[in-house]
Short mmCIF file of C-alpha atoms in Angstrom, two decimals:
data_model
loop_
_atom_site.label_atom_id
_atom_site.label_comp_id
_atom_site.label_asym_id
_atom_site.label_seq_id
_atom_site.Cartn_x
_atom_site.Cartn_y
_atom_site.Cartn_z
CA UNK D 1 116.37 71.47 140.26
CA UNK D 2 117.81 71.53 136.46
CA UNK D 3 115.90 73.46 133.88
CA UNK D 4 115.14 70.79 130.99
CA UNK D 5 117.50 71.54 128.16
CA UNK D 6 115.55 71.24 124.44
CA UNK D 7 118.39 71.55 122.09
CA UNK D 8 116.17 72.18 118.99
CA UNK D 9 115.88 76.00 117.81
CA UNK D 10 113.12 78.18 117.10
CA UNK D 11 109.68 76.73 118.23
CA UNK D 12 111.82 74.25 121.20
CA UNK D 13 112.39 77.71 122.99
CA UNK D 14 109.77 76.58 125.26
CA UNK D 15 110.07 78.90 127.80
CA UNK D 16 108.02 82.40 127.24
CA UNK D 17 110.42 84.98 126.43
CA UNK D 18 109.64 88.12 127.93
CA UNK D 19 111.68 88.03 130.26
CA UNK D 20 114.74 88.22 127.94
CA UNK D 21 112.71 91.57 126.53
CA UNK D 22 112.16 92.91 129.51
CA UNK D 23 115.85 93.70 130.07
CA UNK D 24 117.01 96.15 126.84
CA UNK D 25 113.30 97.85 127.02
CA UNK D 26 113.62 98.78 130.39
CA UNK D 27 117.60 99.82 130.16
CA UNK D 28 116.94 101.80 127.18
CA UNK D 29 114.08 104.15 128.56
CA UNK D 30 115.77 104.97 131.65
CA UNK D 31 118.78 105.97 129.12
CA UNK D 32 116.54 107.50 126.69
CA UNK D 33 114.99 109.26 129.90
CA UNK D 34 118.94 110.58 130.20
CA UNK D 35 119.45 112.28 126.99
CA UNK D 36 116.15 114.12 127.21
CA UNK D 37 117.08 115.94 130.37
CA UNK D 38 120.78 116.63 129.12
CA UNK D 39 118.87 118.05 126.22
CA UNK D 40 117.09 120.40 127.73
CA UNK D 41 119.40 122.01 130.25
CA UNK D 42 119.02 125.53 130.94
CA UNK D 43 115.13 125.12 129.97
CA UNK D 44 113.71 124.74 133.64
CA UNK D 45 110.03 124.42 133.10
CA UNK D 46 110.75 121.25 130.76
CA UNK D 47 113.28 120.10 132.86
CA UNK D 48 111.09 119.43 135.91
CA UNK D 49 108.34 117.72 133.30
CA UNK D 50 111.07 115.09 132.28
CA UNK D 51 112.20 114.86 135.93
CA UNK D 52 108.23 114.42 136.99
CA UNK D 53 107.99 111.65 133.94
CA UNK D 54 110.95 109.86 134.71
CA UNK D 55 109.85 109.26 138.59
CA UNK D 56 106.27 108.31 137.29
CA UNK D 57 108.21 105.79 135.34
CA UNK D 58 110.74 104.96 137.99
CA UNK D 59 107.47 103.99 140.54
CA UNK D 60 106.07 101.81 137.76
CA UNK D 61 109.09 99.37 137.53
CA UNK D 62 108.57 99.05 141.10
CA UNK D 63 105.08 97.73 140.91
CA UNK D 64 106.38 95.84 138.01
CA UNK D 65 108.51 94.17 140.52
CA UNK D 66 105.55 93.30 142.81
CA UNK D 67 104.02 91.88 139.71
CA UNK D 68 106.33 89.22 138.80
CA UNK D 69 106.54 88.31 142.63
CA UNK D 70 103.05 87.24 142.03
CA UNK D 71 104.24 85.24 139.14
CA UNK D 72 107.11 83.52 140.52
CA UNK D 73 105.07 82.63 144.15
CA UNK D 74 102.32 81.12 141.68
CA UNK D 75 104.59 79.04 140.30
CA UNK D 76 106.45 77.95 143.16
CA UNK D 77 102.55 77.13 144.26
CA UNK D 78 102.15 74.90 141.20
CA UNK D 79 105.73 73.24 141.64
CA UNK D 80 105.21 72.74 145.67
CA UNK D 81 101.73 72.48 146.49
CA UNK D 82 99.39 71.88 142.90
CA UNK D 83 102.14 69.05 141.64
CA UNK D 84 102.51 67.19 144.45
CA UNK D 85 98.23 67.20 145.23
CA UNK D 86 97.16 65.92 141.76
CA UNK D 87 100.35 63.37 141.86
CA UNK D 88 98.79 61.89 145.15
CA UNK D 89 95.33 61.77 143.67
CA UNK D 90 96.22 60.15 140.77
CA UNK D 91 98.37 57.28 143.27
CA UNK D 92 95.08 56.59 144.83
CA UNK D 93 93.12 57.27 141.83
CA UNK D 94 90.92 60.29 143.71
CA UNK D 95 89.50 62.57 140.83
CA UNK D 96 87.54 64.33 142.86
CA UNK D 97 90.66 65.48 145.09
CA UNK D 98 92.32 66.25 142.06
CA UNK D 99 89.55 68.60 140.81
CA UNK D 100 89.76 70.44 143.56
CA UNK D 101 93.61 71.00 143.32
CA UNK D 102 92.91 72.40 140.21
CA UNK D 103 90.18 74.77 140.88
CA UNK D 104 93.08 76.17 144.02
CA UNK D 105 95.36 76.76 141.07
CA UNK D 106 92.78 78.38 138.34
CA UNK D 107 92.17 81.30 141.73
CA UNK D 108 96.12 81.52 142.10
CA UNK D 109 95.87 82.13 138.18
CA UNK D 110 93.15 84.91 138.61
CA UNK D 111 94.50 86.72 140.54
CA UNK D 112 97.62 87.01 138.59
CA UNK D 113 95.98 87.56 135.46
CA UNK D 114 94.15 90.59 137.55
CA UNK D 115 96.66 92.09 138.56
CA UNK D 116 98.50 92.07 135.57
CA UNK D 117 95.58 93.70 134.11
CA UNK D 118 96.04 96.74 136.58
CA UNK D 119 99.52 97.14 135.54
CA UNK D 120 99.11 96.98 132.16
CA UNK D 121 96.50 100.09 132.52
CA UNK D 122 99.41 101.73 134.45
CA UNK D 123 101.45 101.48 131.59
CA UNK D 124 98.81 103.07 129.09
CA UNK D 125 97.87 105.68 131.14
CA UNK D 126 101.63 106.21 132.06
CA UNK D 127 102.69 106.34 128.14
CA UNK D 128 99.70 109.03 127.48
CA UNK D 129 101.52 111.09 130.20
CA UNK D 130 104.94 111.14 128.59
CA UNK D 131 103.01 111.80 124.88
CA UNK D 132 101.83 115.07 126.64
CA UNK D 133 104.97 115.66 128.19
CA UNK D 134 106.22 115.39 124.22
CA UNK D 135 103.45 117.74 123.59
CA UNK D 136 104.68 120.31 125.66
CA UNK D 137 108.57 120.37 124.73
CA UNK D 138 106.98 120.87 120.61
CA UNK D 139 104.91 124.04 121.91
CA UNK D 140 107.72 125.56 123.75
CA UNK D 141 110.20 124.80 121.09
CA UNK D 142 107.76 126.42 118.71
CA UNK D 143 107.60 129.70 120.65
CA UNK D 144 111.81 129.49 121.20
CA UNK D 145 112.48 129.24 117.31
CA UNK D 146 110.17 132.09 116.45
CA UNK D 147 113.11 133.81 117.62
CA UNK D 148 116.11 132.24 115.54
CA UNK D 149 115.12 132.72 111.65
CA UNK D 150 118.31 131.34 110.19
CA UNK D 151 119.70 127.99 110.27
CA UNK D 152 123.46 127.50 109.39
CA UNK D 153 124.92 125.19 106.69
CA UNK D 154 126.30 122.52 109.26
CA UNK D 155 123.19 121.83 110.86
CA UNK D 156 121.30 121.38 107.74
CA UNK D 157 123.42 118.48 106.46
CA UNK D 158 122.77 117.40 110.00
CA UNK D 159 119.25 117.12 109.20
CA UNK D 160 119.45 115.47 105.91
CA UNK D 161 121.79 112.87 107.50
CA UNK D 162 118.91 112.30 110.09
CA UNK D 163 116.24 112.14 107.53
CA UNK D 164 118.26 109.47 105.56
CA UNK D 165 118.94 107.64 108.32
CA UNK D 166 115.02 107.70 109.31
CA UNK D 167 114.05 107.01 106.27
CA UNK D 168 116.26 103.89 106.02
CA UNK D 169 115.20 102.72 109.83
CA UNK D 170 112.16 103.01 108.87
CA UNK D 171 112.34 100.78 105.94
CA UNK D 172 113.85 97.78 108.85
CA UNK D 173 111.43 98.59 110.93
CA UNK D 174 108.76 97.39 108.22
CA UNK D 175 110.75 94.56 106.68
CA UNK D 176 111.32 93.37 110.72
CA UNK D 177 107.41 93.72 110.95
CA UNK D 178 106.78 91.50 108.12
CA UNK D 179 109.05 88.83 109.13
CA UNK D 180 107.77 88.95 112.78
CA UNK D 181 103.83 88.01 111.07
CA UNK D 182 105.57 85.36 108.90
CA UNK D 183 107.34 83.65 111.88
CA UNK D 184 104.05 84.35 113.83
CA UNK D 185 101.98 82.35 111.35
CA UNK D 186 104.96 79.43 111.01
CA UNK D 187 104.64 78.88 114.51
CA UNK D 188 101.04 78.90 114.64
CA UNK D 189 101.27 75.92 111.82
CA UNK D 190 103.81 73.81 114.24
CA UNK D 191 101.36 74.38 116.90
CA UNK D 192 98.53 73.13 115.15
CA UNK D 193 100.65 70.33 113.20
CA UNK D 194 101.39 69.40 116.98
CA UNK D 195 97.98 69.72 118.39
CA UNK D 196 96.99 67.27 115.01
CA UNK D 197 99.20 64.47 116.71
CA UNK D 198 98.45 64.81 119.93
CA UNK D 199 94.37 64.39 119.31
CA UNK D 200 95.69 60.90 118.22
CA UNK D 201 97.45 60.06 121.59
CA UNK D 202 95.52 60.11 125.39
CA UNK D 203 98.84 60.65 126.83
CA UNK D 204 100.06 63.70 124.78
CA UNK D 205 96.46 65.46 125.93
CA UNK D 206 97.59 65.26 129.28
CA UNK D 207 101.28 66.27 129.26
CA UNK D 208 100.13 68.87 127.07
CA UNK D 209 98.29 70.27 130.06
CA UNK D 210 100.71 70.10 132.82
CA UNK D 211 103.65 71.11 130.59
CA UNK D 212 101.66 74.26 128.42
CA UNK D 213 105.43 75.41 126.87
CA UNK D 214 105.50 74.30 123.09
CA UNK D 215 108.84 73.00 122.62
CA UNK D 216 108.84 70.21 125.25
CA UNK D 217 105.38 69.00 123.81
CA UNK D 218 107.47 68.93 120.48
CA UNK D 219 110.14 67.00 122.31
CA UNK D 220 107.68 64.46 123.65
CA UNK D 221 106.54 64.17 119.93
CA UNK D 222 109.77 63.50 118.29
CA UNK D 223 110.54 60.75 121.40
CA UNK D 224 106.95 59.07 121.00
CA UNK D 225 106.43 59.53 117.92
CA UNK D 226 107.29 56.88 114.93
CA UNK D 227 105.88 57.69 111.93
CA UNK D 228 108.55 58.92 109.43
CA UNK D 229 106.47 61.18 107.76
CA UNK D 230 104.83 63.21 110.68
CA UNK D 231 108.27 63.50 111.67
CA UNK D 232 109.51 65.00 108.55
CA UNK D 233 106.93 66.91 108.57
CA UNK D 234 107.85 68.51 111.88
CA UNK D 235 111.39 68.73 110.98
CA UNK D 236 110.48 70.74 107.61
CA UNK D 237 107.92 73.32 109.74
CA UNK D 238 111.25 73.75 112.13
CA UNK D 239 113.10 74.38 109.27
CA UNK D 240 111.54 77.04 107.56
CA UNK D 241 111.07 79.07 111.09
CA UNK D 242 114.64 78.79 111.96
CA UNK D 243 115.35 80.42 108.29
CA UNK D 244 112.58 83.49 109.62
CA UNK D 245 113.83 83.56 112.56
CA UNK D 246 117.70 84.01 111.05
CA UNK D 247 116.85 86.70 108.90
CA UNK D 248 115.03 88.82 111.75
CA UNK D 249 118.31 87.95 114.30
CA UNK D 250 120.28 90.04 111.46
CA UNK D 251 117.68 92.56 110.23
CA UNK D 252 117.24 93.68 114.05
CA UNK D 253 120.99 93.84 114.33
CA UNK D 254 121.06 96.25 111.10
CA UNK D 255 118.09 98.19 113.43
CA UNK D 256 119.47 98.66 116.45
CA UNK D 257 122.87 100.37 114.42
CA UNK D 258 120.50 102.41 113.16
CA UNK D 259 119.15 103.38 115.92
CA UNK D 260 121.89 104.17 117.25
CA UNK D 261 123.45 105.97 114.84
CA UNK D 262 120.42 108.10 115.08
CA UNK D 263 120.82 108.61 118.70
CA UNK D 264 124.14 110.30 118.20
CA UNK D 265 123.04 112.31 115.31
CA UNK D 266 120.19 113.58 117.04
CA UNK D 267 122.07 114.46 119.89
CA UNK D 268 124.84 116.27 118.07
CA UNK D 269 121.45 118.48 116.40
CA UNK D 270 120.41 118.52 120.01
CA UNK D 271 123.51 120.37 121.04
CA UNK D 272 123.83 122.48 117.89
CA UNK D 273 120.38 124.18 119.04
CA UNK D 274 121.52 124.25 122.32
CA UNK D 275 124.12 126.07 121.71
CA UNK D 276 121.85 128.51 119.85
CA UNK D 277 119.24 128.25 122.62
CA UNK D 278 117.01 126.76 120.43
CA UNK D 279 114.76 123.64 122.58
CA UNK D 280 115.90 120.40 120.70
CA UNK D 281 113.02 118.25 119.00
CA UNK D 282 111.80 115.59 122.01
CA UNK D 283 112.94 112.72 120.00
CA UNK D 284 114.42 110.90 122.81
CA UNK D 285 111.18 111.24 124.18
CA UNK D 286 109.43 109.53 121.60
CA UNK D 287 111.44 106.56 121.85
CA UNK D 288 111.07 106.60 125.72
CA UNK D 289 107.24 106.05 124.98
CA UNK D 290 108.28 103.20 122.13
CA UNK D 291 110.21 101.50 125.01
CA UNK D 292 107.20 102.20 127.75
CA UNK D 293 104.91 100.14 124.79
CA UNK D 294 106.94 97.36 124.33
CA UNK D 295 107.38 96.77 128.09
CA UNK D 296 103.13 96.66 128.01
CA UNK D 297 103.17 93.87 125.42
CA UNK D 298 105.30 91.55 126.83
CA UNK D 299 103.42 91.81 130.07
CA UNK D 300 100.17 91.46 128.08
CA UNK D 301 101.89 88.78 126.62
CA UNK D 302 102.49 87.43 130.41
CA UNK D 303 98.89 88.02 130.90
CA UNK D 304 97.86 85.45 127.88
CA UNK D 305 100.33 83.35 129.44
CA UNK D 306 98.79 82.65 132.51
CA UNK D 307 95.17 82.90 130.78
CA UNK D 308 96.44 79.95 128.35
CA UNK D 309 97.36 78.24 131.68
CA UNK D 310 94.38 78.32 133.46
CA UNK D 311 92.39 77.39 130.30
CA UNK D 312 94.45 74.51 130.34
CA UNK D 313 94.18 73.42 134.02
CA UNK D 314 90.53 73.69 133.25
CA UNK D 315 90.08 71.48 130.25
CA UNK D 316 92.74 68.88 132.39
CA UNK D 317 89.75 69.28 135.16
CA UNK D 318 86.87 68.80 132.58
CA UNK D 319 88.00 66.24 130.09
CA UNK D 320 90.20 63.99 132.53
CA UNK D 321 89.16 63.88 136.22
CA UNK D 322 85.53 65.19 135.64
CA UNK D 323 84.28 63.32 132.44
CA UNK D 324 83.09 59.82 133.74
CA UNK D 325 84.07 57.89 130.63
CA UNK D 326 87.52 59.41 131.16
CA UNK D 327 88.54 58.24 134.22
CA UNK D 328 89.29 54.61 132.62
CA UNK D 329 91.73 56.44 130.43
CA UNK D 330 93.34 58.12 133.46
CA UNK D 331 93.98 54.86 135.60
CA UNK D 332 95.31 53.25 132.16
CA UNK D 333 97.35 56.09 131.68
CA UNK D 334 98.80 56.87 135.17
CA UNK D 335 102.40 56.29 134.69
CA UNK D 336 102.20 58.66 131.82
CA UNK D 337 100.63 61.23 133.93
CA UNK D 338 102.95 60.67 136.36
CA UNK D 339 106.18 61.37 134.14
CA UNK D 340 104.06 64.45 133.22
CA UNK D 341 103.59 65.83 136.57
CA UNK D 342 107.71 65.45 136.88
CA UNK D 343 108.40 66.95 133.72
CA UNK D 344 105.77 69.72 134.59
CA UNK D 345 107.67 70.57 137.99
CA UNK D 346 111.08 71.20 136.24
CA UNK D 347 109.58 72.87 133.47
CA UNK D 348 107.52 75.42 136.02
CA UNK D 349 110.97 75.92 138.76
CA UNK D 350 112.47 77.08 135.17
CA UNK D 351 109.77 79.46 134.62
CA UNK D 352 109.70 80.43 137.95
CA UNK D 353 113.90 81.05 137.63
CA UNK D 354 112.91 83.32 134.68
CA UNK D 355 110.48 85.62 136.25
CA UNK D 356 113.14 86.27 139.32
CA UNK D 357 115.40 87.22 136.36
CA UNK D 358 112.88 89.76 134.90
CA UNK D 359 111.86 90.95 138.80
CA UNK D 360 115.67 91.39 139.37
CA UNK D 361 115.53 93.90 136.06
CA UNK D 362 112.82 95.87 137.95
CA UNK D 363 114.12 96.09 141.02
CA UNK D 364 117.51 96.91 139.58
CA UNK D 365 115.77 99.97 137.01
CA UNK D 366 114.05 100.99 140.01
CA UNK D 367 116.31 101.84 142.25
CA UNK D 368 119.46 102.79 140.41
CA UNK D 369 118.50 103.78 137.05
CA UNK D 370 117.43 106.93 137.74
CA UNK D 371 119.93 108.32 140.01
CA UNK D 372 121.00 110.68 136.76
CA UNK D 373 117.73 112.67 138.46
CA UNK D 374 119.61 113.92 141.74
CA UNK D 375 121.92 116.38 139.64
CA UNK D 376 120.17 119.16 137.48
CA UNK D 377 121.74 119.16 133.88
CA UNK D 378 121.88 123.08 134.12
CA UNK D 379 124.21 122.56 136.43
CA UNK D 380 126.97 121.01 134.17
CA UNK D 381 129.30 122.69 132.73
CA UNK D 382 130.47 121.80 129.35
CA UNK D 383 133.25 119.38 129.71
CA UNK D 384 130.81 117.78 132.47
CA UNK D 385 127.90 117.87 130.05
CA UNK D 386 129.69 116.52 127.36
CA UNK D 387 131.33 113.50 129.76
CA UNK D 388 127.95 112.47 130.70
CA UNK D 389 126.36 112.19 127.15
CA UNK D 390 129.37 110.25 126.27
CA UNK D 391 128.70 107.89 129.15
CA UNK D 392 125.02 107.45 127.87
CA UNK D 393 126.04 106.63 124.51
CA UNK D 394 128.71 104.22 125.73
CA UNK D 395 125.45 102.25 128.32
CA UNK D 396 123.28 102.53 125.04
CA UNK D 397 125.82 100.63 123.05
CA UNK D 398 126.14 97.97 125.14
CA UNK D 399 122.38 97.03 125.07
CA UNK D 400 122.03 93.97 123.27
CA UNK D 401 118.65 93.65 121.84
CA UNK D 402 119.23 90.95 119.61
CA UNK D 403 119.96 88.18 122.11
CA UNK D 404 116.62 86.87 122.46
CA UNK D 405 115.52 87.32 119.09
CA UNK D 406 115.37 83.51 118.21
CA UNK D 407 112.39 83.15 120.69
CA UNK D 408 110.86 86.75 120.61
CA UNK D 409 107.82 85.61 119.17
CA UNK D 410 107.78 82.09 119.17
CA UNK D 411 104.41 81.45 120.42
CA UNK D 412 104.73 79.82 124.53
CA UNK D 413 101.77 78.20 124.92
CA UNK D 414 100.21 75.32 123.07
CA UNK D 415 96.51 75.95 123.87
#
């Protein structure tokens, strides 16, 4: 079945967007994971810690997977058994079968919402493990560079080139922040603009229900809607987000070169105090743990998904099928429904498409990412050593963290 195609930028994305996330956060740790164990070669005790980190990490993705196989056989649910049920009951104008269709789908829901609960405590608990992993690399560094006094002249202006180069991610990092809550509230005002016109219209209530992704409730505004100045209204709000959301697709390119131009300055420090048998600073390990976070919000951000969703399937329950005075409006409306339900069943296959996409990342991180484990970086010699970080760098280059930018934080649901 086609996904339905919403031209429009920005707050049209309708689709939630973790899934596009998912993919750079989970490449980079397992990279990240990489350059921490070349970096401490020929330092056994913290090898084994980042060895015993990166399987914790490694057995997480794979209940990861088994999360989003909840998500994508609820939705296949909604698109093969819910869809069909309340499509029927409405035919024969049955509200009573319908509400009970819908209370089936608000325990699929649950039990999603559940067990992405439990995975999301994995993920905290997990990240607390690899800041005391961090912990552990600064004390035995600490006790290693009692030893060496002197630093050299080359590795200082190493430092102060990492320091600058901090200093100036950091400075993106706050402008991105800043632009992410102004495109947050911009969205939130098309949302509510939307949720103004719909109030007006019976139909929109329901569609807005069965099809809880923002842009195609847009869509069905601009197609039913008439009046020139909520439209240019809508068109303004669209407008000013895709301007946001412009300026963030360019400021998180400018990050992401800074980040990795502080990648290879920090390992280039890293093997400087290798070479002096100095314990490099666990950097790599600190953005491990900012990776490890930002896979936990976008699967809390899965877990208000489905939470939306079942709020939703609840009011369609109350205010439709189980309000009295309501049912009237439901037999007047039932073509309308019905072009709901079918617009519904695309939209949720499309979904459904997305989190196989996001379970294929899993499965993929979990079984081959961490193969780098199998070989002990001790064990390298040089010209091996120095092949592998260059094969690293080459992976982390490749990682394209700006392609989902445009719908990052566009807000999924219209509640």
């Amino acid at each position: 079945m086609p996904c339905l195609h919403v031209l429009r930028l920005a707050v049209t994305q309708w689709s939630p967007t973790f899934v596009q996330d998912l993919l750079p956060a989970a490449q980079k740790t397992a990279l990240l994971y990489h350059l921490s164990y070349l970096c401490l070669a020929n330092f056994p005790n913290l090898e084994r810690i980042i060895r015993s980190r990166a399987v914790e990490t490694q057995l997480l993705f794979g209940s990861s997977d088994a999360t989003m196989l909840k998500c994508i056989l609820t939705s296949e649910n909604l698109v093969q058994s819910l869809f069909p049920m309340l499509t029927k009951a409405v035919e024969k104008n049955k509200p009573v079968l319908a509400v009970k269709f819908l209370a089936k789908a608000q325990v699929w829901i649950k039990e999603i919402i559940t067990e992405v609960d439990r995975i999301v405590e994995k993920y905290d608990l997990h990240n607390k493990d690899v800041a005391s992993s961090t912990s552990d690399v600064v004390k035995e560094k600490i006790e290693t560079d009692k030893k060496i006094t002197q630093q050299d002249h080359e590795m200082k202006q190493t430092e102060n080139t990492l320091n600058d180069l901090k200093s100036k991610l950091q400075k993106a990092t706050k402008e991105l922040a800043e632009l992410e809550r102004k495109i947050n509230s911009k969205s939130q005002e098309i949302q509510d603009f939307a949720k103004s016109i719909t109030k007006t219209r019976k139909g929109f209530g329901i569609f807005a229900a069965v099809v809880p992704f923002v842009g195609l409730i847009v869509k069905s505004i601009y197609d039913a809607v008439h009046d020139p100045e909520n439209v240019a209204r809508m068109k303004a709000l669209e407008a000013e987000l895709n301007n946001l959301i412009a300026d963030k697709t360019a400021l998180k390119q400018k990050q992401w070169q800074l980040e990795l131009q502080i990648i290879d300055w920090q390992m280039k420090f890293a093997k400087a105090n290798f070479d002096r048998n100095s314990i490099p600073d666990p950097i790599h390990l600190n953005e491990v743990q900012s990776s490890l976070s930002k896979i936990q919000a976008i699967l809390i951000q899965l877990k208000n998904f489905w939470e939306n969703v079942a709020q939703m399937l609840k009011y369609l329950e109350q205010k439709t099928f189980v309000g009295e005075d309501l049912i009237e409006d439901l037999v007047e409306l039932k073509d309308e429904f019905l072009e709901s339900i079918k617009a519904a069943e695309e939209a949720w296959s499309c979904f459904g498409a997305g989190c196989k996409k996001a379970s294929v990342i899993f499965k993929i991180q979990a079984k081959d990412a961490y193969k780098f484990l199998e070989v002990s970086p001790s064990s390298l010699s040089k010209e091996q050593w120095q092949t592998e970080y260059e094969s690293v760098k080459e992976q982390l280059q490749k990682i394209d963290p700006v392609q989902s930018v445009t719908s990052s934080n566009t807000p999924a649901i219209s509640e």
